[in-house]
């Protein structure tokens, strides 16, 4: 039995009737840009996150970018970002004209380490962008405390954590604003590109609405130099269907994670995800760490188990930021993670048999790598 890293077929099959109806409702409306589907999704997702405002935009990168621009962050400014994240977090800062300033993660959670923030703040720092990486909330309370002491904005990168909770509150509602991605592989995934900004700041929401629509509130009257970054009406219709299932699907992900954690505990050389008591992750990814990651990935593939590496190249070592002059060794925690992390299959439609196959495969391969006979296990 093959275990794909990600399954796009079964989610559609489960919601086929509702998704098909959403499509036909959209087609019958004859309104394809910034219509009632977008308005309804914005209200529903704001309610889900526990915020007053949601502004649908083209994708998650643009959500972060437009939030930065709406706060007036640009040329000459600095924004603190995690050294360990997908490059979109950094690119949003660069697109705004500001400079990303990397800070290393907590090696237990892989999220931005609040204790390292003070040393990174300069007179040019304007914001902190924590990322809720892999679906686990970053430690926001101490981050917010530092930000308030220095008059900085906190813009959450909530691309991977729709529905997660920190101290009982939803991510996407914790900072001044948040960028949300609905890329197809996310926990709340569209069938194409889509994103949103969530916030309790009415002025910020108003500015983002203007910026996303060519800088215009009224057609042909352009107040500022804006962008074309509007949530697609059809994708909004689909997202409305999937939003109703999000909490249930996130619970299924937690069940998969629980089986993984129980079945792989104590395996030779394996570091499993650490979840602090303050966090309720939604397991967008289940990321392990091992010194022989590449050999492990190859052997899993040979047994039909799909995996991915998130992310093999830290942003500071990518060609995109070569002009900054960072060399290997500049951010050793991020570099070690890039060399050792591996994402196992994860999703709400992963069966008990499939998770059992992943656990059994991991046990056999790791015992083999250690030169010991495998111990059979039922999951």
PDB file of C-alpha atoms in Angstrom, residues 71-377:
ATOM      1  CA  UNK A  71       1.269  49.943   8.044  1.00  0.00           C
ATOM      2  CA  UNK A  72       3.620  52.186   6.076  1.00  0.00           C
ATOM      3  CA  UNK A  73       6.595  49.839   6.392  1.00  0.00           C
ATOM      4  CA  UNK A  74       9.014  50.226   3.500  1.00  0.00           C
ATOM      5  CA  UNK A  75      12.364  51.574   2.343  1.00  0.00           C
ATOM      6  CA  UNK A  76      14.907  51.908   5.131  1.00  0.00           C
ATOM      7  CA  UNK A  77      12.867  49.886   7.631  1.00  0.00           C
ATOM      8  CA  UNK A  78      13.664  46.515   9.163  1.00  0.00           C
ATOM      9  CA  UNK A  79      11.335  43.618   9.976  1.00  0.00           C
ATOM     10  CA  UNK A  80      12.385  40.739  12.216  1.00  0.00           C
ATOM     11  CA  UNK A  81      11.644  37.345  10.650  1.00  0.00           C
ATOM     12  CA  UNK A  82      12.499  33.753  11.631  1.00  0.00           C
ATOM     13  CA  UNK A  83      15.676  32.339  10.116  1.00  0.00           C
ATOM     14  CA  UNK A  84      13.779  29.049   9.775  1.00  0.00           C
ATOM     15  CA  UNK A  85      10.738  29.568   7.553  1.00  0.00           C
ATOM     16  CA  UNK A  86       9.500  29.367   3.992  1.00  0.00           C
ATOM     17  CA  UNK A  87      11.049  32.151   1.949  1.00  0.00           C
ATOM     18  CA  UNK A  88       7.664  33.861   1.391  1.00  0.00           C
ATOM     19  CA  UNK A  89       7.923  35.376   4.888  1.00  0.00           C
ATOM     20  CA  UNK A  90      11.144  37.118   3.858  1.00  0.00           C
ATOM     21  CA  UNK A  91       9.940  38.014   0.365  1.00  0.00           C
ATOM     22  CA  UNK A  92       6.950  39.897   1.762  1.00  0.00           C
ATOM     23  CA  UNK A  93       9.364  42.151   3.651  1.00  0.00           C
ATOM     24  CA  UNK A  94      11.558  42.615   0.597  1.00  0.00           C
ATOM     25  CA  UNK A  95       8.568  43.434  -1.645  1.00  0.00           C
ATOM     26  CA  UNK A  96       7.585  46.172   0.790  1.00  0.00           C
ATOM     27  CA  UNK A  97      11.077  47.651   0.352  1.00  0.00           C
ATOM     28  CA  UNK A  98      12.200  46.801   3.892  1.00  0.00           C
ATOM     29  CA  UNK A  99      15.049  44.608   5.127  1.00  0.00           C
ATOM     30  CA  UNK A 100      14.372  41.166   6.655  1.00  0.00           C
ATOM     31  CA  UNK A 101      16.368  40.649   9.867  1.00  0.00           C
ATOM     32  CA  UNK A 102      16.611  36.932  10.713  1.00  0.00           C
ATOM     33  CA  UNK A 103      16.341  35.612  14.261  1.00  0.00           C
ATOM     34  CA  UNK A 104      17.012  31.977  15.116  1.00  0.00           C
ATOM     35  CA  UNK A 105      14.265  29.565  16.255  1.00  0.00           C
ATOM     36  CA  UNK A 106      13.793  27.706  19.495  1.00  0.00           C
ATOM     37  CA  UNK A 107      15.340  24.322  18.552  1.00  0.00           C
ATOM     38  CA  UNK A 108      12.524  22.476  20.355  1.00  0.00           C
ATOM     39  CA  UNK A 109       9.571  24.071  18.548  1.00  0.00           C
ATOM     40  CA  UNK A 110      11.362  25.363  15.397  1.00  0.00           C
ATOM     41  CA  UNK A 111       9.488  28.668  15.914  1.00  0.00           C
ATOM     42  CA  UNK A 112      10.939  32.140  16.490  1.00  0.00           C
ATOM     43  CA  UNK A 113      12.784  32.310  19.822  1.00  0.00           C
ATOM     44  CA  UNK A 114      11.446  35.308  21.794  1.00  0.00           C
ATOM     45  CA  UNK A 115      14.602  35.427  23.932  1.00  0.00           C
ATOM     46  CA  UNK A 116      16.676  36.406  20.889  1.00  0.00           C
ATOM     47  CA  UNK A 117      14.516  39.356  19.839  1.00  0.00           C
ATOM     48  CA  UNK A 118      16.033  42.172  21.891  1.00  0.00           C
ATOM     49  CA  UNK A 119      19.468  41.707  20.326  1.00  0.00           C
ATOM     50  CA  UNK A 120      18.003  42.064  16.816  1.00  0.00           C
ATOM     51  CA  UNK A 121      16.106  45.330  17.395  1.00  0.00           C
ATOM     52  CA  UNK A 122      17.591  48.563  16.033  1.00  0.00           C
ATOM     53  CA  UNK A 123      16.236  52.094  15.571  1.00  0.00           C
ATOM     54  CA  UNK A 124      15.062  50.992  12.098  1.00  0.00           C
ATOM     55  CA  UNK A 125      13.012  48.001  13.309  1.00  0.00           C
ATOM     56  CA  UNK A 126       9.315  48.501  12.614  1.00  0.00           C
ATOM     57  CA  UNK A 127       7.738  45.061  12.977  1.00  0.00           C
ATOM     58  CA  UNK A 128       8.153  41.441  14.041  1.00  0.00           C
ATOM     59  CA  UNK A 129       6.771  38.675  11.830  1.00  0.00           C
ATOM     60  CA  UNK A 130       6.450  35.413  13.794  1.00  0.00           C
ATOM     61  CA  UNK A 131       5.520  32.334  11.752  1.00  0.00           C
ATOM     62  CA  UNK A 132       3.244  29.626  13.152  1.00  0.00           C
ATOM     63  CA  UNK A 133       5.445  27.018  11.521  1.00  0.00           C
ATOM     64  CA  UNK A 134       4.083  23.577  10.585  1.00  0.00           C
ATOM     65  CA  UNK A 135       0.768  24.469  12.236  1.00  0.00           C
ATOM     66  CA  UNK A 136       2.133  25.102  15.748  1.00  0.00           C
ATOM     67  CA  UNK A 137       1.619  28.593  17.227  1.00  0.00           C
ATOM     68  CA  UNK A 138       4.702  30.660  17.898  1.00  0.00           C
ATOM     69  CA  UNK A 139       5.135  31.860  21.496  1.00  0.00           C
ATOM     70  CA  UNK A 140       3.238  35.121  21.030  1.00  0.00           C
ATOM     71  CA  UNK A 141       2.917  36.560  24.553  1.00  0.00           C
ATOM     72  CA  UNK A 142       6.634  37.304  25.058  1.00  0.00           C
ATOM     73  CA  UNK A 143       6.917  38.408  21.421  1.00  0.00           C
ATOM     74  CA  UNK A 144       4.060  40.861  21.927  1.00  0.00           C
ATOM     75  CA  UNK A 145       5.608  42.085  25.164  1.00  0.00           C
ATOM     76  CA  UNK A 146       8.887  42.934  23.418  1.00  0.00           C
ATOM     77  CA  UNK A 147       7.010  44.527  20.529  1.00  0.00           C
ATOM     78  CA  UNK A 148       4.949  46.762  22.803  1.00  0.00           C
ATOM     79  CA  UNK A 149       8.051  47.870  24.725  1.00  0.00           C
ATOM     80  CA  UNK A 150       9.639  49.028  21.465  1.00  0.00           C
ATOM     81  CA  UNK A 151       6.536  50.299  19.651  1.00  0.00           C
ATOM     82  CA  UNK A 152       6.663  47.578  16.988  1.00  0.00           C
ATOM     83  CA  UNK A 153       3.868  45.967  14.989  1.00  0.00           C
ATOM     84  CA  UNK A 154       3.390  42.197  15.155  1.00  0.00           C
ATOM     85  CA  UNK A 155       2.232  40.621  11.899  1.00  0.00           C
ATOM     86  CA  UNK A 156       1.575  36.896  12.158  1.00  0.00           C
ATOM     87  CA  UNK A 157       2.413  34.602   9.278  1.00  0.00           C
ATOM     88  CA  UNK A 158      -0.584  32.297   9.704  1.00  0.00           C
ATOM     89  CA  UNK A 159      -0.127  30.469   6.400  1.00  0.00           C
ATOM     90  CA  UNK A 160       0.176  27.035   8.024  1.00  0.00           C
ATOM     91  CA  UNK A 161      -1.955  27.261  11.152  1.00  0.00           C
ATOM     92  CA  UNK A 162      -5.618  27.953  10.348  1.00  0.00           C
ATOM     93  CA  UNK A 163      -7.544  26.897  13.435  1.00  0.00           C
ATOM     94  CA  UNK A 164      -4.584  26.526  15.809  1.00  0.00           C
ATOM     95  CA  UNK A 165      -4.849  28.018  19.287  1.00  0.00           C
ATOM     96  CA  UNK A 166      -2.368  29.760  21.556  1.00  0.00           C
ATOM     97  CA  UNK A 167      -3.419  30.139  25.189  1.00  0.00           C
ATOM     98  CA  UNK A 168      -6.947  29.331  24.008  1.00  0.00           C
ATOM     99  CA  UNK A 169      -7.041  31.984  21.248  1.00  0.00           C
ATOM    100  CA  UNK A 170      -6.975  31.333  17.503  1.00  0.00           C
ATOM    101  CA  UNK A 171      -3.881  32.178  15.542  1.00  0.00           C
ATOM    102  CA  UNK A 172      -4.565  34.981  13.101  1.00  0.00           C
ATOM    103  CA  UNK A 173      -6.073  37.029  15.946  1.00  0.00           C
ATOM    104  CA  UNK A 174      -3.080  37.442  18.253  1.00  0.00           C
ATOM    105  CA  UNK A 175      -1.034  40.228  16.686  1.00  0.00           C
ATOM    106  CA  UNK A 176      -1.837  43.529  15.002  1.00  0.00           C
ATOM    107  CA  UNK A 177      -2.566  41.698  11.765  1.00  0.00           C
ATOM    108  CA  UNK A 178      -2.015  38.302  10.160  1.00  0.00           C
ATOM    109  CA  UNK A 179      -1.357  36.990   6.672  1.00  0.00           C
ATOM    110  CA  UNK A 180      -3.257  33.806   5.820  1.00  0.00           C
ATOM    111  CA  UNK A 181      -2.577  31.479   2.904  1.00  0.00           C
ATOM    112  CA  UNK A 182      -5.181  29.175   1.372  1.00  0.00           C
ATOM    113  CA  UNK A 183      -2.799  27.442  -1.027  1.00  0.00           C
ATOM    114  CA  UNK A 184      -4.275  24.026  -1.931  1.00  0.00           C
ATOM    115  CA  UNK A 185      -2.064  22.064   0.469  1.00  0.00           C
ATOM    116  CA  UNK A 186      -2.932  24.161   3.536  1.00  0.00           C
ATOM    117  CA  UNK A 187      -5.308  22.987   6.260  1.00  0.00           C
ATOM    118  CA  UNK A 188      -7.886  25.350   4.756  1.00  0.00           C
ATOM    119  CA  UNK A 189      -6.930  25.013   1.107  1.00  0.00           C
ATOM    120  CA  UNK A 190      -8.542  26.478  -1.972  1.00  0.00           C
ATOM    121  CA  UNK A 191      -8.385  24.911  -5.442  1.00  0.00           C
ATOM    122  CA  UNK A 192      -5.880  27.509  -6.574  1.00  0.00           C
ATOM    123  CA  UNK A 193      -4.169  30.542  -5.083  1.00  0.00           C
ATOM    124  CA  UNK A 194      -5.942  32.494  -2.326  1.00  0.00           C
ATOM    125  CA  UNK A 195      -5.138  34.441   0.827  1.00  0.00           C
ATOM    126  CA  UNK A 196      -6.458  36.905   3.391  1.00  0.00           C
ATOM    127  CA  UNK A 197      -5.449  39.493   5.968  1.00  0.00           C
ATOM    128  CA  UNK A 198      -7.121  39.208   9.381  1.00  0.00           C
ATOM    129  CA  UNK A 199      -7.056  42.001  11.962  1.00  0.00           C
ATOM    130  CA  UNK A 200      -8.952  43.886  14.639  1.00  0.00           C
ATOM    131  CA  UNK A 201      -7.605  47.187  13.287  1.00  0.00           C
ATOM    132  CA  UNK A 202     -10.327  48.853  11.153  1.00  0.00           C
ATOM    133  CA  UNK A 203      -7.919  51.358   9.600  1.00  0.00           C
ATOM    134  CA  UNK A 204      -5.504  48.612   8.592  1.00  0.00           C
ATOM    135  CA  UNK A 205      -8.351  46.595   7.035  1.00  0.00           C
ATOM    136  CA  UNK A 206      -9.539  49.649   5.100  1.00  0.00           C
ATOM    137  CA  UNK A 207      -6.047  50.335   3.734  1.00  0.00           C
ATOM    138  CA  UNK A 208      -5.585  46.696   2.671  1.00  0.00           C
ATOM    139  CA  UNK A 209      -8.955  46.750   0.886  1.00  0.00           C
ATOM    140  CA  UNK A 210      -7.792  49.813  -1.013  1.00  0.00           C
ATOM    141  CA  UNK A 211      -4.331  48.458  -1.820  1.00  0.00           C
ATOM    142  CA  UNK A 212      -5.649  45.092  -3.085  1.00  0.00           C
ATOM    143  CA  UNK A 213      -7.902  46.837  -5.647  1.00  0.00           C
ATOM    144  CA  UNK A 214      -5.486  49.063  -7.582  1.00  0.00           C
ATOM    145  CA  UNK A 215      -5.461  51.590  -4.732  1.00  0.00           C
ATOM    146  CA  UNK A 216      -9.138  52.306  -5.321  1.00  0.00           C
ATOM    147  CA  UNK A 217     -12.278  52.323  -3.197  1.00  0.00           C
ATOM    148  CA  UNK A 218     -14.391  53.585  -6.085  1.00  0.00           C
ATOM    149  CA  UNK A 219     -13.826  52.362  -9.629  1.00  0.00           C
ATOM    150  CA  UNK A 220     -11.480  54.616 -11.640  1.00  0.00           C
ATOM    151  CA  UNK A 221     -10.698  56.784  -8.590  1.00  0.00           C
ATOM    152  CA  UNK A 222      -7.272  55.629  -7.441  1.00  0.00           C
ATOM    153  CA  UNK A 223      -6.159  57.089  -4.125  1.00  0.00           C
ATOM    154  CA  UNK A 224      -2.755  55.383  -3.929  1.00  0.00           C
ATOM    155  CA  UNK A 225      -0.500  53.195  -6.079  1.00  0.00           C
ATOM    156  CA  UNK A 226      -2.116  49.862  -5.336  1.00  0.00           C
ATOM    157  CA  UNK A 227      -2.054  46.295  -6.594  1.00  0.00           C
ATOM    158  CA  UNK A 228      -4.320  43.745  -8.204  1.00  0.00           C
ATOM    159  CA  UNK A 229      -4.580  41.180  -5.408  1.00  0.00           C
ATOM    160  CA  UNK A 230      -8.201  40.170  -4.997  1.00  0.00           C
ATOM    161  CA  UNK A 231      -9.477  36.891  -3.606  1.00  0.00           C
ATOM    162  CA  UNK A 232     -11.098  35.018  -6.474  1.00  0.00           C
ATOM    163  CA  UNK A 233     -14.871  34.746  -6.155  1.00  0.00           C
ATOM    164  CA  UNK A 234     -14.904  31.034  -7.067  1.00  0.00           C
ATOM    165  CA  UNK A 235     -12.157  30.206  -4.585  1.00  0.00           C
ATOM    166  CA  UNK A 236     -14.100  32.069  -1.897  1.00  0.00           C
ATOM    167  CA  UNK A 237     -17.136  29.899  -2.650  1.00  0.00           C
ATOM    168  CA  UNK A 238     -15.047  26.742  -2.273  1.00  0.00           C
ATOM    169  CA  UNK A 239     -13.362  28.016   0.898  1.00  0.00           C
ATOM    170  CA  UNK A 240     -16.757  28.646   2.490  1.00  0.00           C
ATOM    171  CA  UNK A 241     -17.561  24.941   2.083  1.00  0.00           C
ATOM    172  CA  UNK A 242     -14.237  23.754   3.482  1.00  0.00           C
ATOM    173  CA  UNK A 243     -14.269  26.219   6.377  1.00  0.00           C
ATOM    174  CA  UNK A 244     -17.269  24.399   7.830  1.00  0.00           C
ATOM    175  CA  UNK A 245     -15.167  21.209   8.036  1.00  0.00           C
ATOM    176  CA  UNK A 246     -11.931  22.790   9.206  1.00  0.00           C
ATOM    177  CA  UNK A 247     -12.233  22.093  12.936  1.00  0.00           C
ATOM    178  CA  UNK A 248     -13.250  18.484  12.275  1.00  0.00           C
ATOM    179  CA  UNK A 249     -10.426  17.950   9.791  1.00  0.00           C
ATOM    180  CA  UNK A 250      -7.914  19.526  12.187  1.00  0.00           C
ATOM    181  CA  UNK A 251      -9.092  17.088  14.873  1.00  0.00           C
ATOM    182  CA  UNK A 252      -8.424  14.217  12.476  1.00  0.00           C
ATOM    183  CA  UNK A 253      -4.912  15.582  11.952  1.00  0.00           C
ATOM    184  CA  UNK A 254      -4.402  15.581  15.727  1.00  0.00           C
ATOM    185  CA  UNK A 255      -5.427  11.925  15.827  1.00  0.00           C
ATOM    186  CA  UNK A 256      -2.871  11.093  13.124  1.00  0.00           C
ATOM    187  CA  UNK A 257      -0.203  13.020  15.045  1.00  0.00           C
ATOM    188  CA  UNK A 258      -1.095  11.184  18.267  1.00  0.00           C
ATOM    189  CA  UNK A 259      -0.625   7.809  16.555  1.00  0.00           C
ATOM    190  CA  UNK A 260       2.716   8.926  15.142  1.00  0.00           C
ATOM    191  CA  UNK A 261       3.927  10.226  18.519  1.00  0.00           C
ATOM    192  CA  UNK A 262       2.893   7.054  20.326  1.00  0.00           C
ATOM    193  CA  UNK A 263       4.269   4.705  17.689  1.00  0.00           C
ATOM    194  CA  UNK A 264       7.636   6.405  17.140  1.00  0.00           C
ATOM    195  CA  UNK A 265       8.488   7.414  20.685  1.00  0.00           C
ATOM    196  CA  UNK A 266      11.993   6.321  21.654  1.00  0.00           C
ATOM    197  CA  UNK A 267      13.120   5.300  18.179  1.00  0.00           C
ATOM    198  CA  UNK A 268      16.866   5.411  17.679  1.00  0.00           C
ATOM    199  CA  UNK A 269      18.202   8.876  16.847  1.00  0.00           C
ATOM    200  CA  UNK A 270      14.760  10.301  16.052  1.00  0.00           C
ATOM    201  CA  UNK A 271      13.609  13.691  17.337  1.00  0.00           C
ATOM    202  CA  UNK A 272       9.827  14.001  17.363  1.00  0.00           C
ATOM    203  CA  UNK A 273       7.837  17.268  17.403  1.00  0.00           C
ATOM    204  CA  UNK A 274       7.665  19.034  20.763  1.00  0.00           C
ATOM    205  CA  UNK A 275       4.371  20.684  21.727  1.00  0.00           C
ATOM    206  CA  UNK A 276       4.361  23.073  24.717  1.00  0.00           C
ATOM    207  CA  UNK A 277       1.250  23.186  26.901  1.00  0.00           C
ATOM    208  CA  UNK A 278       0.394  26.706  25.689  1.00  0.00           C
ATOM    209  CA  UNK A 279      -0.135  25.481  22.125  1.00  0.00           C
ATOM    210  CA  UNK A 280      -2.878  23.578  20.330  1.00  0.00           C
ATOM    211  CA  UNK A 281      -1.315  22.833  16.941  1.00  0.00           C
ATOM    212  CA  UNK A 282      -3.266  21.790  13.867  1.00  0.00           C
ATOM    213  CA  UNK A 283      -0.466  19.671  12.393  1.00  0.00           C
ATOM    214  CA  UNK A 284      -0.222  21.186   8.944  1.00  0.00           C
ATOM    215  CA  UNK A 285       2.990  19.158   8.824  1.00  0.00           C
ATOM    216  CA  UNK A 286       4.428  16.411  11.003  1.00  0.00           C
ATOM    217  CA  UNK A 287       8.152  17.143  10.987  1.00  0.00           C
ATOM    218  CA  UNK A 288      10.755  14.818  12.462  1.00  0.00           C
ATOM    219  CA  UNK A 289      14.504  15.268  12.726  1.00  0.00           C
ATOM    220  CA  UNK A 290      17.261  12.739  12.121  1.00  0.00           C
ATOM    221  CA  UNK A 291      20.990  12.939  11.390  1.00  0.00           C
ATOM    222  CA  UNK A 292      20.614  10.472   8.474  1.00  0.00           C
ATOM    223  CA  UNK A 293      17.602  12.268   6.996  1.00  0.00           C
ATOM    224  CA  UNK A 294      18.465  11.691   3.339  1.00  0.00           C
ATOM    225  CA  UNK A 295      19.000   7.940   3.766  1.00  0.00           C
ATOM    226  CA  UNK A 296      15.787   7.742   5.771  1.00  0.00           C
ATOM    227  CA  UNK A 297      13.836   9.557   3.064  1.00  0.00           C
ATOM    228  CA  UNK A 298      15.216   7.318   0.319  1.00  0.00           C
ATOM    229  CA  UNK A 299      14.332   4.119   2.173  1.00  0.00           C
ATOM    230  CA  UNK A 300      10.839   5.346   2.996  1.00  0.00           C
ATOM    231  CA  UNK A 301      10.306   6.145  -0.694  1.00  0.00           C
ATOM    232  CA  UNK A 302      11.408   2.616  -1.613  1.00  0.00           C
ATOM    233  CA  UNK A 303       8.597   1.262   0.580  1.00  0.00           C
ATOM    234  CA  UNK A 304       5.981   3.539  -1.016  1.00  0.00           C
ATOM    235  CA  UNK A 305       5.875   6.200   1.707  1.00  0.00           C
ATOM    236  CA  UNK A 306       5.969   9.763   0.440  1.00  0.00           C
ATOM    237  CA  UNK A 307       7.840  12.481   2.333  1.00  0.00           C
ATOM    238  CA  UNK A 308       9.005  16.043   1.728  1.00  0.00           C
ATOM    239  CA  UNK A 309      11.710  18.304   3.159  1.00  0.00           C
ATOM    240  CA  UNK A 310      10.464  21.618   4.561  1.00  0.00           C
ATOM    241  CA  UNK A 311      12.819  23.392   3.797  1.00  0.00           C
ATOM    242  CA  UNK A 312      16.171  22.167   2.421  1.00  0.00           C
ATOM    243  CA  UNK A 313      17.655  25.662   1.921  1.00  0.00           C
ATOM    244  CA  UNK A 314      17.292  28.345   4.609  1.00  0.00           C
ATOM    245  CA  UNK A 315      16.380  31.739   3.121  1.00  0.00           C
ATOM    246  CA  UNK A 316      19.723  33.296   4.096  1.00  0.00           C
ATOM    247  CA  UNK A 317      21.586  30.704   1.977  1.00  0.00           C
ATOM    248  CA  UNK A 318      19.257  30.971  -1.022  1.00  0.00           C
ATOM    249  CA  UNK A 319      20.243  32.684  -4.247  1.00  0.00           C
ATOM    250  CA  UNK A 320      17.458  35.187  -3.644  1.00  0.00           C
ATOM    251  CA  UNK A 321      19.391  36.677  -0.709  1.00  0.00           C
ATOM    252  CA  UNK A 322      22.947  36.087  -1.935  1.00  0.00           C
ATOM    253  CA  UNK A 323      23.445  39.855  -2.124  1.00  0.00           C
ATOM    254  CA  UNK A 324      23.096  40.080   1.669  1.00  0.00           C
ATOM    255  CA  UNK A 325      26.391  38.211   2.035  1.00  0.00           C
ATOM    256  CA  UNK A 326      25.324  35.596   4.567  1.00  0.00           C
ATOM    257  CA  UNK A 327      27.470  32.459   4.599  1.00  0.00           C
ATOM    258  CA  UNK A 328      26.975  29.008   6.084  1.00  0.00           C
ATOM    259  CA  UNK A 329      27.324  29.296   9.826  1.00  0.00           C
ATOM    260  CA  UNK A 330      25.489  32.610  10.061  1.00  0.00           C
ATOM    261  CA  UNK A 331      22.338  30.961  11.462  1.00  0.00           C
ATOM    262  CA  UNK A 332      23.399  27.499  12.633  1.00  0.00           C
ATOM    263  CA  UNK A 333      20.076  26.429  14.161  1.00  0.00           C
ATOM    264  CA  UNK A 334      18.207  27.044  10.918  1.00  0.00           C
ATOM    265  CA  UNK A 335      20.977  25.337   8.966  1.00  0.00           C
ATOM    266  CA  UNK A 336      20.919  22.242  11.160  1.00  0.00           C
ATOM    267  CA  UNK A 337      17.160  21.977  10.784  1.00  0.00           C
ATOM    268  CA  UNK A 338      17.440  22.294   7.002  1.00  0.00           C
ATOM    269  CA  UNK A 339      19.909  19.399   7.005  1.00  0.00           C
ATOM    270  CA  UNK A 340      17.894  17.106   9.296  1.00  0.00           C
ATOM    271  CA  UNK A 341      14.123  17.712   9.073  1.00  0.00           C
ATOM    272  CA  UNK A 342      11.734  15.436   7.204  1.00  0.00           C
ATOM    273  CA  UNK A 343       7.953  15.793   6.846  1.00  0.00           C
ATOM    274  CA  UNK A 344       5.933  12.587   7.058  1.00  0.00           C
ATOM    275  CA  UNK A 345       2.517  12.032   5.421  1.00  0.00           C
ATOM    276  CA  UNK A 346      -0.147  14.096   7.165  1.00  0.00           C
ATOM    277  CA  UNK A 347      -3.768  14.914   6.496  1.00  0.00           C
ATOM    278  CA  UNK A 348      -7.341  14.417   7.691  1.00  0.00           C
ATOM    279  CA  UNK A 349      -7.903  11.508   5.317  1.00  0.00           C
ATOM    280  CA  UNK A 350      -4.891   9.424   6.305  1.00  0.00           C
ATOM    281  CA  UNK A 351      -6.216   6.052   7.451  1.00  0.00           C
ATOM    282  CA  UNK A 352      -5.175   4.082  10.515  1.00  0.00           C
ATOM    283  CA  UNK A 353      -3.692   1.459   8.179  1.00  0.00           C
ATOM    284  CA  UNK A 354      -1.622   4.097   6.404  1.00  0.00           C
ATOM    285  CA  UNK A 355      -0.305   5.632   9.614  1.00  0.00           C
ATOM    286  CA  UNK A 356       0.503   2.138  10.828  1.00  0.00           C
ATOM    287  CA  UNK A 357       2.505   1.522   7.671  1.00  0.00           C
ATOM    288  CA  UNK A 358       4.435   4.771   8.186  1.00  0.00           C
ATOM    289  CA  UNK A 359       5.227   3.906  11.814  1.00  0.00           C
ATOM    290  CA  UNK A 360       6.212   0.341  10.954  1.00  0.00           C
ATOM    291  CA  UNK A 361       8.383   1.549   8.070  1.00  0.00           C
ATOM    292  CA  UNK A 362      10.101   4.102  10.301  1.00  0.00           C
ATOM    293  CA  UNK A 363      10.830   1.500  12.969  1.00  0.00           C
ATOM    294  CA  UNK A 364      12.322  -0.987  10.513  1.00  0.00           C
ATOM    295  CA  UNK A 365      14.418   1.594   8.705  1.00  0.00           C
ATOM    296  CA  UNK A 366      15.762   3.282  11.832  1.00  0.00           C
ATOM    297  CA  UNK A 367      16.670  -0.029  13.434  1.00  0.00           C
ATOM    298  CA  UNK A 368      18.390  -0.995  10.198  1.00  0.00           C
ATOM    299  CA  UNK A 369      20.333   2.262  10.122  1.00  0.00           C
ATOM    300  CA  UNK A 370      21.401   1.602  13.691  1.00  0.00           C
ATOM    301  CA  UNK A 371      22.330  -2.012  12.899  1.00  0.00           C
ATOM    302  CA  UNK A 372      19.666  -3.524  15.161  1.00  0.00           C
ATOM    303  CA  UNK A 373      16.850  -5.953  14.332  1.00  0.00           C
ATOM    304  CA  UNK A 374      13.436  -4.228  14.054  1.00  0.00           C
ATOM    305  CA  UNK A 375      10.824  -4.731  16.732  1.00  0.00           C
ATOM    306  CA  UNK A 376       7.307  -5.221  15.277  1.00  0.00           C
ATOM    307  CA  UNK A 377       4.600  -2.864  16.512  1.00  0.00           C
TER     308      UNK A 377
END
